[in-house]
Short mmCIF file of C-alpha atoms in Angstrom, two decimals:
data_model
loop_
_atom_site.label_atom_id
_atom_site.label_comp_id
_atom_site.label_asym_id
_atom_site.label_seq_id
_atom_site.Cartn_x
_atom_site.Cartn_y
_atom_site.Cartn_z
CA UNK R 1 117.60 122.72 86.21
CA UNK R 2 116.26 120.02 88.56
CA UNK R 3 114.30 121.26 91.63
CA UNK R 4 112.43 119.44 94.30
CA UNK R 5 110.44 121.55 96.83
CA UNK R 6 108.97 119.90 99.86
CA UNK R 7 106.15 121.35 101.93
CA UNK R 8 103.54 120.54 104.42
CA UNK R 9 105.81 120.14 107.50
CA UNK R 10 104.99 121.57 110.85
CA UNK R 11 104.11 120.74 114.47
CA UNK R 12 101.45 117.91 115.11
CA UNK R 13 100.34 116.02 118.04
CA UNK R 14 101.04 112.34 118.43
CA UNK R 15 98.44 110.18 116.89
CA UNK R 16 97.45 112.90 114.37
CA UNK R 17 98.19 113.03 110.55
CA UNK R 18 100.16 115.18 108.20
CA UNK R 19 100.62 115.11 104.40
CA UNK R 20 103.87 116.16 102.87
CA UNK R 21 104.17 117.20 99.25
CA UNK R 22 107.22 117.57 96.93
CA UNK R 23 106.80 119.59 93.84
CA UNK R 24 109.30 118.60 90.97
CA UNK R 25 110.40 120.50 88.10
CA UNK R 26 113.37 120.46 85.67
CA UNK R 27 113.05 116.84 84.59
CA UNK R 28 110.56 114.30 83.31
CA UNK R 29 108.99 113.44 86.64
CA UNK R 30 107.06 110.46 85.33
CA UNK R 31 110.14 108.68 84.22
CA UNK R 32 111.85 108.32 87.51
CA UNK R 33 111.17 106.51 90.90
CA UNK R 34 111.02 108.77 93.94
CA UNK R 35 112.10 108.40 97.54
CA UNK R 36 111.43 109.91 100.93
CA UNK R 37 114.22 109.89 103.33
CA UNK R 38 114.17 111.40 106.82
CA UNK R 39 116.78 112.77 109.33
CA UNK R 40 116.01 113.23 112.90
CA UNK R 41 117.46 116.30 114.59
CA UNK R 42 121.28 115.63 114.97
CA UNK R 43 121.09 112.11 113.63
CA UNK R 44 121.68 110.11 110.36
CA UNK R 45 119.75 109.58 107.22
CA UNK R 46 116.99 106.98 107.24
CA UNK R 47 115.20 105.56 104.21
CA UNK R 48 111.53 105.91 104.44
CA UNK R 49 109.81 104.75 101.33
CA UNK R 50 110.07 104.54 97.38
CA UNK R 51 107.54 104.82 94.62
CA UNK R 52 108.09 103.52 91.07
CA UNK R 53 107.97 105.92 88.16
CA UNK R 54 104.40 105.15 87.16
CA UNK R 55 103.13 104.68 90.85
CA UNK R 56 102.48 101.00 90.47
CA UNK R 57 105.08 99.82 93.05
CA UNK R 58 105.52 101.27 96.60
CA UNK R 59 107.74 99.97 99.23
CA UNK R 60 108.31 101.05 102.94
CA UNK R 61 110.73 100.71 105.78
CA UNK R 62 109.38 98.46 108.43
CA UNK R 63 109.04 101.25 110.91
CA UNK R 64 106.32 103.07 108.78
CA UNK R 65 104.46 100.20 107.30
CA UNK R 66 100.80 100.63 107.85
CA UNK R 67 101.16 104.23 109.02
CA UNK R 68 102.78 106.04 105.88
CA UNK R 69 101.55 106.11 102.44
CA UNK R 70 103.70 107.25 99.55
CA UNK R 71 101.94 108.45 96.35
CA UNK R 72 102.43 110.55 93.24
CA UNK R 73 100.48 112.52 90.76
CA UNK R 74 102.41 112.54 87.43
CA UNK R 75 99.95 115.15 85.88
CA UNK R 76 100.97 117.55 88.68
CA UNK R 77 104.73 116.47 89.00
CA UNK R 78 104.16 116.02 92.70
CA UNK R 79 105.21 113.35 95.22
CA UNK R 80 103.25 112.89 98.47
CA UNK R 81 103.67 111.19 101.76
CA UNK R 82 100.66 110.80 103.92
CA UNK R 83 101.72 110.21 107.52
CA UNK R 84 99.13 108.75 109.93
CA UNK R 85 99.27 107.85 113.66
CA UNK R 86 102.46 110.01 114.07
CA UNK R 87 104.76 109.27 117.05
CA UNK R 88 107.39 111.50 118.67
CA UNK R 89 110.14 109.34 117.04
CA UNK R 90 108.86 110.47 113.51
CA UNK R 91 110.15 113.84 114.38
CA UNK R 92 112.59 114.65 111.51
CA UNK R 93 113.39 116.70 108.35
CA UNK R 94 111.71 114.78 105.55
CA UNK R 95 113.47 114.97 102.24
CA UNK R 96 112.22 113.85 98.87
CA UNK R 97 114.83 112.49 96.38
CA UNK R 98 114.92 111.64 92.89
CA UNK R 99 116.22 108.17 91.74
CA UNK R 100 119.10 108.36 89.30
CA UNK R 101 117.93 105.54 87.18
CA UNK R 102 115.32 106.28 84.45
CA UNK R 103 112.49 103.68 84.51
CA UNK R 104 114.30 101.79 87.23
CA UNK R 105 112.90 98.76 88.84
CA UNK R 106 115.28 98.76 91.66
CA UNK R 107 117.17 101.97 92.74
CA UNK R 108 120.70 101.00 91.88
CA UNK R 109 122.27 104.28 91.18
CA UNK R 110 121.40 106.35 94.26
CA UNK R 111 119.52 109.49 94.47
CA UNK R 112 121.04 112.36 92.37
CA UNK R 113 118.79 115.18 93.44
CA UNK R 114 117.36 116.09 96.81
CA UNK R 115 114.95 118.67 97.98
CA UNK R 116 115.83 121.07 100.94
CA UNK R 117 113.62 119.11 103.24
CA UNK R 118 110.60 119.94 105.53
CA UNK R 119 110.61 119.61 109.31
CA UNK R 120 107.89 117.57 111.02
CA UNK R 121 107.76 117.80 114.76
CA UNK R 122 105.50 115.47 116.64
CA UNK R 123 104.96 116.87 120.02
CA UNK R 124 102.11 117.30 122.44
CA UNK L 1 116.83 96.53 108.77
CA UNK L 2 119.74 97.67 110.91
CA UNK L 3 121.86 100.65 109.75
CA UNK L 4 125.25 99.99 108.16
CA UNK L 5 128.18 100.56 110.52
CA UNK L 6 130.36 103.62 109.93
CA UNK L 7 133.05 105.14 112.24
CA UNK L 8 131.79 108.24 113.89
CA UNK L 9 134.62 110.40 112.75
CA UNK L 10 137.67 110.46 110.57
CA UNK L 11 140.21 113.24 109.88
CA UNK L 12 143.19 114.29 107.83
CA UNK L 13 145.30 117.26 106.91
CA UNK L 14 144.88 119.08 103.57
CA UNK L 15 146.49 117.05 100.71
CA UNK L 16 146.35 113.83 102.70
CA UNK L 17 143.80 110.93 102.07
CA UNK L 18 141.00 109.68 104.38
CA UNK L 19 139.14 106.25 104.08
CA UNK L 20 135.65 105.69 105.58
CA UNK L 21 134.34 102.27 106.02
CA UNK L 22 130.71 100.98 105.76
CA UNK L 23 130.15 97.62 107.15
CA UNK L 24 126.90 95.64 106.52
CA UNK L 25 125.88 92.03 105.96
CA UNK L 26 125.42 89.47 103.21
CA UNK L 27 121.85 90.87 102.88
CA UNK L 28 122.88 94.30 101.88
CA UNK L 29 126.43 95.48 101.17
CA UNK L 30 127.65 91.91 100.65
CA UNK L 31 124.83 90.92 98.48
CA UNK L 32 124.79 93.61 95.82
CA UNK L 33 127.02 96.06 94.11
CA UNK L 34 124.46 98.73 94.86
CA UNK L 35 126.33 100.89 97.38
CA UNK L 36 126.12 104.70 97.21
CA UNK L 37 127.76 107.37 99.27
CA UNK L 38 126.58 110.85 100.12
CA UNK L 39 128.20 113.98 101.20
CA UNK L 40 126.16 116.30 103.66
CA UNK L 41 127.20 119.72 104.72
CA UNK L 42 125.60 121.27 107.81
CA UNK L 43 122.07 122.40 107.11
CA UNK L 44 122.15 121.04 103.54
CA UNK L 45 120.69 118.21 101.60
CA UNK L 46 122.83 115.25 100.87
CA UNK L 47 124.73 115.11 97.59
CA UNK L 48 125.50 111.75 95.63
CA UNK L 49 129.27 111.29 95.48
CA UNK L 50 129.36 107.61 94.38
CA UNK L 51 126.97 104.97 93.17
CA UNK L 52 127.19 101.29 92.22
CA UNK L 53 130.24 100.96 94.59
CA UNK L 54 132.76 102.94 92.51
CA UNK L 55 130.95 105.07 89.95
CA UNK L 56 131.15 108.84 90.12
CA UNK L 57 128.21 111.11 88.94
CA UNK L 58 129.17 113.80 86.61
CA UNK L 59 130.78 116.67 88.33
CA UNK L 60 132.15 114.76 91.36
CA UNK L 61 135.94 115.15 91.54
CA UNK L 62 137.95 111.99 90.86
CA UNK L 63 139.50 112.65 94.34
CA UNK L 64 136.50 110.64 95.47
CA UNK L 65 136.77 106.78 95.01
CA UNK L 66 134.76 103.78 96.28
CA UNK L 67 135.49 100.23 96.59
CA UNK L 68 134.01 97.16 98.23
CA UNK L 69 135.26 93.90 99.79
CA UNK L 70 132.88 91.30 101.27
CA UNK L 71 130.50 93.03 103.49
CA UNK L 72 132.45 96.22 103.78
CA UNK L 73 132.43 99.14 101.38
CA UNK L 74 134.75 102.11 101.48
CA UNK L 75 134.97 105.69 100.39
CA UNK L 76 138.44 107.33 99.94
CA UNK L 77 138.92 111.05 99.62
CA UNK L 78 142.38 111.82 98.28
CA UNK L 79 144.00 115.23 98.36
CA UNK L 80 141.68 116.48 101.10
CA UNK L 81 140.53 120.06 100.69
CA UNK L 82 138.80 122.18 103.24
CA UNK L 83 135.38 121.97 101.38
CA UNK L 84 135.52 118.17 102.02
CA UNK L 85 134.73 118.67 105.47
CA UNK L 86 131.17 117.24 106.00
CA UNK L 87 129.22 114.30 107.10
CA UNK L 88 129.39 111.27 104.73
CA UNK L 89 126.80 108.39 104.48
CA UNK L 90 126.84 105.18 102.84
CA UNK L 91 123.70 103.48 101.55
CA UNK L 92 123.00 100.05 100.12
CA UNK L 93 120.14 98.12 98.52
CA UNK L 94 119.02 95.53 101.06
CA UNK L 95 116.84 93.34 98.83
CA UNK L 96 112.97 93.44 98.37
CA UNK L 97 113.17 96.97 97.33
CA UNK L 98 114.43 98.15 100.82
CA UNK L 99 117.26 100.38 101.31
CA UNK L 100 119.56 101.10 104.23
CA UNK L 101 121.89 104.05 105.23
CA UNK L 102 124.90 104.01 107.27
CA UNK L 103 125.36 105.66 110.61
CA UNK L 104 127.29 108.51 109.16
CA UNK L 105 130.90 109.65 109.55
CA UNK L 106 132.05 113.27 110.24
CA UNK L 107 135.13 114.06 108.30
CA UNK L 108 137.24 116.79 109.63
CA UNK L 109 140.07 118.56 107.80
CA UNK L 110 142.76 119.46 110.22
#
């Protein structure tokens, strides 16, 4: 069965960095685009970034451009999110989510599997 | 990219229907037939309920249906059941490989 397990969250001071990981299993990881989506406490979902199945294309929400970097290691079936210059408003549960469309260029079919999320708290 | 607009809450009695709207612009909802809907129970990860406006993933009951008119997409839950009580979010492709979620709607089964 498909499993996505995030890790790496925690408490970090403003301006510092953190790297999240998402270990995938139960499907051919290298065939699907992957997303990061976040949810601030008590708030709605917010799309953060997407990476293509082969890692050649990466796209970001405006509010993280230049600060966050999405990457993947298909040999390890693992997705990453490097977060730099963190701000208090980045405090959220971060989910990794699998794209539904195999070898998709654009994510047209939504995200069919999600991890349980990892909490990032940015506070001094 | 601004969040898509959803009503904060909706409710219905068991067996009734509830419809949730999701309003965007010509640059997202109105420009593409790539609207998805997610159900999220408290403390849980979102679950895909509808994709490409009206298509249901395998395993999603046919009580859930989607539609779109202009810049507004809608999710209808027919034959409401207690387990349908949850938060619902729409999502749309917004061009240039950007995506946007809705503000979320809390559905209460009375």
